[in-house]
Amino acid sequence: MTATPTALGTVWSRLVGQARAIEALRTAAGGHGMSHSWLFTGPPGSGRSNAAVAFAAALQCDHTGSEGAGCGQCHECHTVMAGSHADVQVVRTEKLSLGVKEIRELVRRSALAPVGRRWQILVVEDADRLTEQACNALLKAIEEPAERTVWMLCAPTVDDVLPTIRSRCRLVTLTTPTADDVAAFLTRVDGVPDALASYAARASQGHIGRARALARDEATRNRRHEVVSLPARLTSLGACMTAAANLAEVTKEEADLITGELDAREKAGLDTAYGVVDRGRRPREYAPALREMEKDQKTRAKRRHLDVVDRALMDLVSVYRDAIALSAGAPGRLVNEEIRGDVERVVRDASPELNLQRISWIFEAREQMLEFNVPVALALESMMVALRAPDSSVR
C-alpha cells in the first residue's frame, strides 16, 4: 500500500535523491527567490511532476516549522497531494500531444483569482508534448501572469521546451536517483524486503515508478527478465525475427491491460451521461460523442504501447551497458546482476565498440517509432537484426 503524505512526513519525503532541488524549492516556498513560472526537468522517473506537486503543496501550506513550508500534515498539503485542492490544477495527457484547447482552458483559469488566500497554481505535465498552437497560447500567459498565478511546466530536458517559454521560467533540474536511494525509499515507504528492493532499484535504473512496479508485481519482473534475456539469444536471423515479434506482442498486451480498464470506465460513464442505460435508447448526440471518445482512446492506446516499448528498449540498453562496464572492469554491481552469465556471454561475443554501436541502433529504433511513426513491429525487426550484426556494415 502506498503511504500517505502524513505517514511519510513532509511533502518532500517522496522525492528520492533530490536534496539540492528540494532545498531550492523549500527556500522559494518560504518567500525567497519566488517566480511565477517554473520549468522542472529531469530524466524519466526522476519525479518531475512529483516535485512540482510537492512545491505546489508547499506554496499552499498553512504551516512552516523546522522543515519549512510543506509540512505534509495540514489540510492544504493533504488536498494538494491528493489532487483535490481548488487552487491547484494538474494537467496530464494520455495522447501523443497536448493541444491548444486544453491550454486555452488553463490560460482562462490562470486569469482568475484563487479561491483561497494563496496561489492559483497550474501544473503542466508533458510540456514537451505541447503543439505549436498550444505553445503560443501558453507563452502569452507566462509573459503576463496574474499576480497570484504560478505556472509549473514539466519536461525531460530544457531543449524539449520552446526557447521563448523556457527563458521565462526558473529552471529546476532533477537528477537520476542512485540505486541505494531508490532501494531505501522502497523499503521505507512500501516495506519492500531489502533483497527485492535492491533488485528493483538496479533494474529500474533510477525510475521510481518502474522500481515500485518491479517490487510489487511478479508478472512485471517476469516480463523484464524476458526482455533482458534477449541479447544472449540473438544468434540467428530466425531468432531475431522471433524476438521482434514476441516483443511487439508482449508490449501490446501489457499496454492493452493498462488502457482496457480505463476505456471500459469511460464507455460506462458516457452511457450513463447520455441515459443509454436508464432509457434503453441512444439519443442523437450519443453517436458523435462515442466516436470522439473512441478516437481519443485509440490515440491513448498508441501512446501507451509506445511507452511500454520504450521502457523495454531501455532495459535492452542496460544489458549492453553492463557488457561495456564488465569489459572495462568498472567497479560496482551490474544493473542486471541476476543474469551476469548472459552479460558475460555478450562480452565474449562482441567488442565494447560493437556493444556501444548496438546501443545506438536501439536508440535509432526508438527514434523511428517515436518521431517518425514507423510501425512498432517493423522498427523492432530492423533493430533485432542489427543487434546480431557482427559489424556496422550489416544493417
Coordinates of C-alpha atoms in Angstrom, one line a residue:
M1 CA 0.0 0.0 0.0
T2 CA 1.3 3.5 -0.8
A3 CA 1.9 5.6 2.2
T4 CA 0.1 8.9 2.7
P5 CA 1.8 12.2 2.9
T6 CA 1.2 12.2 6.7
A7 CA 2.8 8.8 7.1
L8 CA 5.8 9.9 5.0
G9 CA 6.3 13.2 6.9
T10 CA 6.7 16.4 4.8
V11 CA 5.5 16.8 1.2
W12 CA 9.2 16.5 0.1
S13 CA 9.6 13.0 1.5
R14 CA 8.5 11.1 -1.7
L15 CA 11.2 12.9 -3.7
V16 CA 14.1 10.5 -3.9
G17 CA 17.7 11.7 -4.2
Q18 CA 16.8 15.3 -4.9
A19 CA 18.2 17.2 -1.9
R20 CA 19.5 20.1 -3.9
A21 CA 16.2 20.7 -5.8
I22 CA 14.3 20.3 -2.6
E23 CA 16.4 23.0 -0.8
A24 CA 15.8 25.4 -3.7
L25 CA 12.1 24.8 -3.8
R26 CA 11.7 25.0 0.0
T27 CA 13.6 28.3 0.0
A28 CA 11.3 29.7 -2.7
A29 CA 8.2 28.5 -0.9
G30 CA 9.4 30.4 2.1
G31 CA 9.4 33.6 0.1
H32 CA 12.9 33.8 -1.2
G33 CA 13.5 33.7 -5.0
M34 CA 9.9 33.1 -5.9
S35 CA 8.9 33.1 -9.6
H36 CA 5.6 33.0 -11.4
S37 CA 6.9 30.4 -13.9
W38 CA 8.9 27.2 -13.3
L39 CA 10.3 24.5 -15.5
F40 CA 11.0 21.1 -13.9
T41 CA 13.4 18.9 -16.0
G42 CA 14.9 15.5 -15.4
P43 CA 15.1 12.0 -16.8
P44 CA 12.1 9.7 -16.9
G45 CA 11.2 8.5 -13.4
S46 CA 13.2 11.2 -11.6
G47 CA 10.0 12.7 -10.2
R48 CA 9.4 15.9 -12.2
S49 CA 5.6 16.0 -11.7
N50 CA 6.0 14.8 -8.1
A51 CA 8.4 17.7 -7.4
A52 CA 6.0 20.2 -9.0
V53 CA 3.1 18.9 -6.9
A54 CA 5.2 18.9 -3.7
F55 CA 6.2 22.5 -4.4
A56 CA 2.5 23.4 -5.1
A57 CA 1.6 21.9 -1.7
A58 CA 4.4 23.9 0.0
L59 CA 3.2 27.1 -1.6
Q60 CA -0.3 26.4 -0.2
C61 CA 0.8 25.1 3.1
D62 CA -0.7 26.6 6.3
H63 CA 2.3 25.9 8.5
T64 CA 6.1 26.5 8.5
G65 CA 8.2 24.6 11.0
S66 CA 11.7 23.5 11.3
E67 CA 11.4 21.8 7.9
G68 CA 9.9 24.9 6.3
A69 CA 6.8 25.1 4.1
G70 CA 5.3 21.8 3.1
C71 CA 4.5 20.2 6.4
G72 CA 2.5 17.4 4.8
Q73 CA 0.1 17.4 7.8
C74 CA -2.2 20.4 7.2
H75 CA -5.5 20.4 5.1
E76 CA -3.8 22.4 2.3
C77 CA -1.0 19.9 1.9
H78 CA -3.3 16.9 2.0
T79 CA -5.7 18.2 -0.6
V80 CA -2.9 19.2 -3.0
M81 CA -1.2 15.9 -2.7
A82 CA -4.5 14.1 -3.1
G83 CA -5.3 16.1 -6.2
S84 CA -8.4 17.8 -4.8
H85 CA -7.2 21.3 -4.0
A86 CA -9.4 24.0 -5.5
D87 CA -6.4 26.2 -6.5
V88 CA -4.1 23.6 -7.9
Q89 CA -4.8 22.2 -11.4
V90 CA -2.6 19.4 -12.8
V91 CA -2.9 18.7 -16.5
R92 CA -1.6 15.4 -17.9
T93 CA -2.3 13.8 -21.2
E94 CA -2.6 10.2 -22.4
K95 CA -2.5 11.4 -26.0
L96 CA 0.5 11.9 -28.3
S97 CA 0.3 15.7 -27.9
L98 CA -1.3 18.3 -25.6
G99 CA -3.5 20.6 -27.7
V100 CA -4.4 24.2 -27.8
K101 CA -7.9 23.5 -26.4
E102 CA -6.7 22.2 -23.1
I103 CA -4.1 25.0 -22.8
R104 CA -6.6 27.8 -23.6
E105 CA -8.8 26.4 -20.8
L106 CA -5.8 26.6 -18.4
V107 CA -5.0 30.1 -19.6
R108 CA -8.6 31.2 -18.8
R109 CA -8.3 29.7 -15.4
S110 CA -4.9 31.3 -14.8
A111 CA -6.5 34.7 -15.1
L112 CA -8.9 34.0 -12.2
A113 CA -8.2 34.9 -8.6
P114 CA -7.5 31.9 -6.4
V115 CA -10.3 30.6 -4.2
G116 CA -8.0 30.6 -1.2
R117 CA -5.7 33.2 0.2
R118 CA -2.5 32.0 -1.5
W119 CA -1.8 31.0 -5.1
Q120 CA -3.6 29.8 -8.3
I121 CA -1.2 27.0 -9.4
L122 CA -1.2 25.3 -12.8
V123 CA 1.0 22.2 -13.3
V124 CA 1.5 21.0 -16.9
E125 CA 3.0 17.6 -17.1
D126 CA 4.4 16.6 -20.5
A127 CA 5.1 20.1 -21.5
D128 CA 7.3 18.6 -24.2
R129 CA 4.1 17.4 -25.9
L130 CA 2.6 20.8 -26.4
T131 CA 1.6 21.5 -30.0
E132 CA 2.8 24.7 -31.7
Q133 CA -0.6 26.4 -31.2
A134 CA -0.6 25.3 -27.5
C135 CA 2.8 26.8 -27.0
N136 CA 1.8 30.1 -28.5
A137 CA -1.3 30.2 -26.2
L138 CA 0.8 29.4 -23.2
L139 CA 3.6 31.9 -24.0
K140 CA 1.3 34.9 -23.6
A141 CA 0.0 33.7 -20.3
I142 CA 3.6 33.2 -19.0
E143 CA 4.7 36.6 -20.3
E144 CA 1.9 38.4 -18.5
P145 CA 0.9 36.2 -15.4
A146 CA -1.7 37.2 -13.0
E147 CA -0.4 38.5 -9.7
R148 CA -1.2 35.3 -7.7
T149 CA -0.8 32.7 -10.5
V150 CA 2.1 30.2 -10.7
W151 CA 2.9 28.1 -13.8
M152 CA 4.8 24.8 -13.4
L153 CA 5.9 23.0 -16.5
C154 CA 7.5 19.5 -16.6
A155 CA 9.7 18.2 -19.4
P156 CA 12.6 15.8 -19.8
T157 CA 15.1 18.5 -20.8
V158 CA 15.1 22.2 -21.4
D159 CA 15.6 21.5 -25.1
D160 CA 12.1 19.9 -25.2
V161 CA 10.5 23.3 -24.5
L162 CA 10.5 26.3 -26.8
P163 CA 13.3 28.8 -26.0
T164 CA 10.7 31.6 -25.7
I165 CA 9.0 29.7 -22.9
R166 CA 11.9 28.3 -21.1
S167 CA 13.7 31.7 -21.0
R168 CA 10.8 33.0 -18.9
C169 CA 10.9 30.1 -16.4
R170 CA 13.1 29.4 -13.4
L171 CA 14.7 26.0 -14.0
V172 CA 14.7 23.2 -11.5
T173 CA 16.8 20.3 -12.7
L174 CA 16.3 16.8 -11.2
T175 CA 18.8 14.0 -11.3
T176 CA 18.5 10.2 -11.6
P177 CA 18.4 8.8 -8.1
T178 CA 21.1 6.4 -7.1
A179 CA 20.1 2.7 -6.7
D180 CA 20.8 3.0 -2.9
D181 CA 18.4 5.9 -2.6
V182 CA 15.7 4.1 -4.5
A183 CA 16.1 0.9 -2.5
A184 CA 16.0 2.8 0.7
F185 CA 12.8 4.5 -0.5
L186 CA 11.1 1.2 -1.4
T187 CA 12.0 -0.3 2.0
R188 CA 10.9 2.8 4.0
V189 CA 7.7 3.7 2.1
D190 CA 6.4 0.4 0.7
G191 CA 8.0 -2.1 3.2
V192 CA 9.8 -4.0 0.4
P193 CA 12.3 -6.6 1.6
D194 CA 15.9 -5.5 1.2
A195 CA 16.9 -8.0 -1.5
L196 CA 13.9 -7.3 -3.6
A197 CA 14.3 -3.5 -3.1
S198 CA 17.9 -3.8 -4.3
Y199 CA 16.9 -5.7 -7.4
A200 CA 14.1 -3.3 -8.3
A201 CA 16.3 -0.2 -7.7
R202 CA 19.0 -1.5 -10.0
A203 CA 16.6 -2.8 -12.7
S204 CA 14.6 0.4 -12.8
Q205 CA 17.8 2.4 -13.4
G206 CA 16.6 5.2 -11.1
H207 CA 13.0 5.3 -12.3
I208 CA 10.9 5.4 -9.2
G209 CA 7.6 4.4 -10.7
R210 CA 9.2 1.5 -12.5
A211 CA 11.0 0.4 -9.3
R212 CA 7.7 0.3 -7.4
A213 CA 6.1 -1.8 -10.2
L214 CA 9.0 -4.3 -10.2
A215 CA 8.9 -4.5 -6.4
R216 CA 5.2 -5.1 -6.2
D217 CA 4.4 -7.3 -9.2
E218 CA 5.9 -10.6 -10.2
A219 CA 4.5 -10.5 -13.7
T220 CA 6.3 -7.2 -14.3
R221 CA 9.5 -8.8 -13.1
N222 CA 9.0 -11.8 -15.4
R223 CA 8.3 -9.5 -18.4
R224 CA 11.5 -7.6 -17.8
H225 CA 13.5 -10.8 -17.4
E226 CA 12.3 -11.9 -20.9
V227 CA 13.5 -8.6 -22.4
V228 CA 17.0 -8.6 -20.8
S229 CA 17.5 -12.2 -21.8
L230 CA 17.1 -11.4 -25.5
P231 CA 20.7 -10.2 -26.3
A232 CA 22.2 -13.6 -25.5
R233 CA 19.6 -15.3 -27.7
L234 CA 20.1 -13.3 -30.9
T235 CA 22.2 -15.9 -32.6
S236 CA 20.4 -16.2 -35.9
L237 CA 18.2 -14.3 -38.3
G238 CA 15.2 -16.5 -37.2
A239 CA 15.9 -15.8 -33.6
C240 CA 16.0 -12.1 -34.3
M241 CA 12.7 -12.1 -36.1
T242 CA 11.1 -14.2 -33.4
A243 CA 12.4 -11.9 -30.7
A244 CA 11.0 -8.8 -32.5
A245 CA 7.6 -10.4 -33.0
N246 CA 7.4 -11.6 -29.3
L247 CA 8.5 -8.2 -28.0
A248 CA 5.9 -6.4 -30.1
E249 CA 3.2 -8.8 -29.0
V250 CA 4.1 -8.7 -25.3
T251 CA 4.3 -5.0 -25.1
K252 CA 1.0 -4.6 -26.9
E253 CA -0.7 -7.0 -24.4
E254 CA 0.8 -5.1 -21.5
A255 CA -0.4 -1.7 -22.9
D256 CA -3.9 -3.1 -23.5
L257 CA -4.1 -4.3 -19.9
I258 CA -3.3 -0.7 -18.8
T259 CA -5.8 1.0 -21.1
G260 CA -8.6 -1.6 -21.2
E261 CA -10.0 -0.9 -17.8
L262 CA -9.9 2.9 -18.3
D263 CA -11.6 2.5 -21.7
A264 CA -14.4 0.5 -20.1
R265 CA -14.9 3.1 -17.4
E266 CA -15.1 5.9 -19.9
K267 CA -17.6 4.0 -22.0
A268 CA -19.8 3.3 -18.9
G269 CA -19.6 6.9 -18.0
L270 CA -20.6 8.0 -21.5
D271 CA -23.6 5.6 -21.5
T272 CA -24.7 7.0 -18.1
A273 CA -24.3 10.6 -19.1
Y274 CA -26.5 10.1 -22.2
G275 CA -29.0 8.0 -20.4
V276 CA -28.4 4.9 -22.5
V277 CA -28.6 2.6 -19.5
D278 CA -31.7 4.2 -18.0
R279 CA -33.7 4.9 -21.1
G280 CA -32.6 1.9 -23.2
R281 CA -32.0 4.0 -26.3
R282 CA -29.3 6.3 -27.7
P283 CA -30.0 10.0 -28.2
R284 CA -28.9 11.6 -31.4
E285 CA -25.9 13.3 -29.7
Y286 CA -24.6 9.9 -28.4
A287 CA -23.0 8.7 -31.7
P288 CA -20.7 11.7 -32.3
A289 CA -19.7 11.7 -28.6
L290 CA -18.9 8.0 -28.8
R291 CA -16.8 8.5 -32.0
E292 CA -14.8 11.2 -30.4
M293 CA -14.2 9.1 -27.3
E294 CA -13.1 6.1 -29.3
K295 CA -10.7 8.4 -31.3
D296 CA -9.1 9.6 -28.1
Q297 CA -8.9 6.1 -26.7
K298 CA -7.2 4.9 -29.9
T299 CA -4.6 7.7 -29.6
R300 CA -4.1 6.9 -25.9
A301 CA -3.6 3.2 -26.6
K302 CA -1.0 4.0 -29.3
R303 CA 0.9 6.2 -26.9
R304 CA 0.7 3.7 -24.1
H305 CA 2.1 1.0 -26.4
L306 CA 5.0 3.2 -27.4
D307 CA 5.7 4.0 -23.8
V308 CA 5.8 0.2 -22.9
V309 CA 8.1 -0.5 -25.9
D310 CA 10.3 2.4 -25.0
R311 CA 10.8 1.0 -21.5
A312 CA 11.7 -2.4 -22.9
L313 CA 14.3 -0.7 -25.2
M314 CA 15.9 1.0 -22.1
D315 CA 16.0 -2.5 -20.5
L316 CA 17.9 -3.8 -23.6
V317 CA 20.3 -0.8 -23.4
S318 CA 21.1 -1.7 -19.8
V319 CA 22.4 -5.2 -20.9
Y320 CA 24.8 -3.7 -23.4
R321 CA 25.9 -1.0 -20.9
D322 CA 26.6 -3.8 -18.4
A323 CA 28.7 -5.6 -21.0
I324 CA 30.7 -2.4 -21.7
A325 CA 31.2 -1.9 -17.9
L326 CA 32.3 -5.5 -17.5
S327 CA 34.7 -5.2 -20.4
A328 CA 36.3 -2.1 -18.8
G329 CA 36.5 -3.7 -15.3
A330 CA 34.3 -1.0 -13.9
P331 CA 33.6 -1.4 -10.1
G332 CA 30.1 -1.9 -8.6
R333 CA 27.2 -4.3 -9.3
L334 CA 25.7 -4.7 -12.7
V335 CA 22.2 -3.4 -13.4
N336 CA 21.4 -6.9 -14.5
E337 CA 23.4 -8.7 -11.9
E338 CA 20.9 -11.6 -11.9
I339 CA 21.8 -12.5 -15.5
R340 CA 25.6 -11.9 -15.1
G341 CA 26.2 -15.1 -17.1
D342 CA 24.3 -13.7 -20.1
V343 CA 26.1 -10.4 -19.9
E344 CA 29.5 -12.3 -19.8
R345 CA 28.4 -14.1 -23.0
V346 CA 27.7 -10.8 -24.7
V347 CA 31.2 -9.6 -23.6
R348 CA 32.8 -12.7 -25.1
D349 CA 31.0 -12.4 -28.4
A350 CA 31.5 -8.7 -29.1
S351 CA 33.9 -5.8 -28.5
P352 CA 33.0 -2.9 -26.4
E353 CA 32.9 -0.8 -29.6
L354 CA 30.2 -3.1 -31.1
N355 CA 28.2 -3.0 -27.9
L356 CA 28.3 0.7 -28.0
Q357 CA 27.1 0.7 -31.6
R358 CA 24.3 -1.7 -30.6
I359 CA 23.1 0.9 -28.1
S360 CA 23.0 3.5 -30.9
W361 CA 20.9 1.1 -33.0
I362 CA 18.4 0.7 -30.2
F363 CA 18.1 4.5 -30.0
E364 CA 17.7 4.6 -33.7
A365 CA 14.7 2.3 -33.4
R366 CA 13.3 4.3 -30.6
E367 CA 13.5 7.5 -32.7
Q368 CA 11.9 5.8 -35.7
M369 CA 8.9 4.8 -33.6
L370 CA 8.5 8.0 -31.5
E371 CA 9.5 10.6 -34.0
F372 CA 8.8 9.1 -37.5
N373 CA 5.8 6.9 -36.8
V374 CA 7.5 3.8 -38.1
P375 CA 5.3 0.7 -37.2
V376 CA 6.5 -0.9 -34.0
A377 CA 6.9 -4.4 -35.5
L378 CA 9.0 -3.1 -38.4
A379 CA 11.2 -1.0 -36.2
L380 CA 11.8 -3.9 -33.8
E381 CA 12.6 -6.3 -36.6
S382 CA 15.2 -4.0 -38.1
M383 CA 16.7 -3.4 -34.7
M384 CA 16.9 -7.0 -33.7
V385 CA 18.8 -7.9 -36.9
A386 CA 21.2 -5.0 -36.3
L387 CA 21.9 -6.2 -32.8
R388 CA 23.0 -9.6 -34.1
A389 CA 25.2 -8.0 -36.8
P390 CA 29.0 -8.6 -36.3
D391 CA 29.9 -5.1 -37.6
S392 CA 28.3 -1.8 -38.6
S393 CA 28.1 -2.8 -42.2
V394 CA 25.3 -5.2 -41.6
R395 CA 22.2 -3.2 -41.0

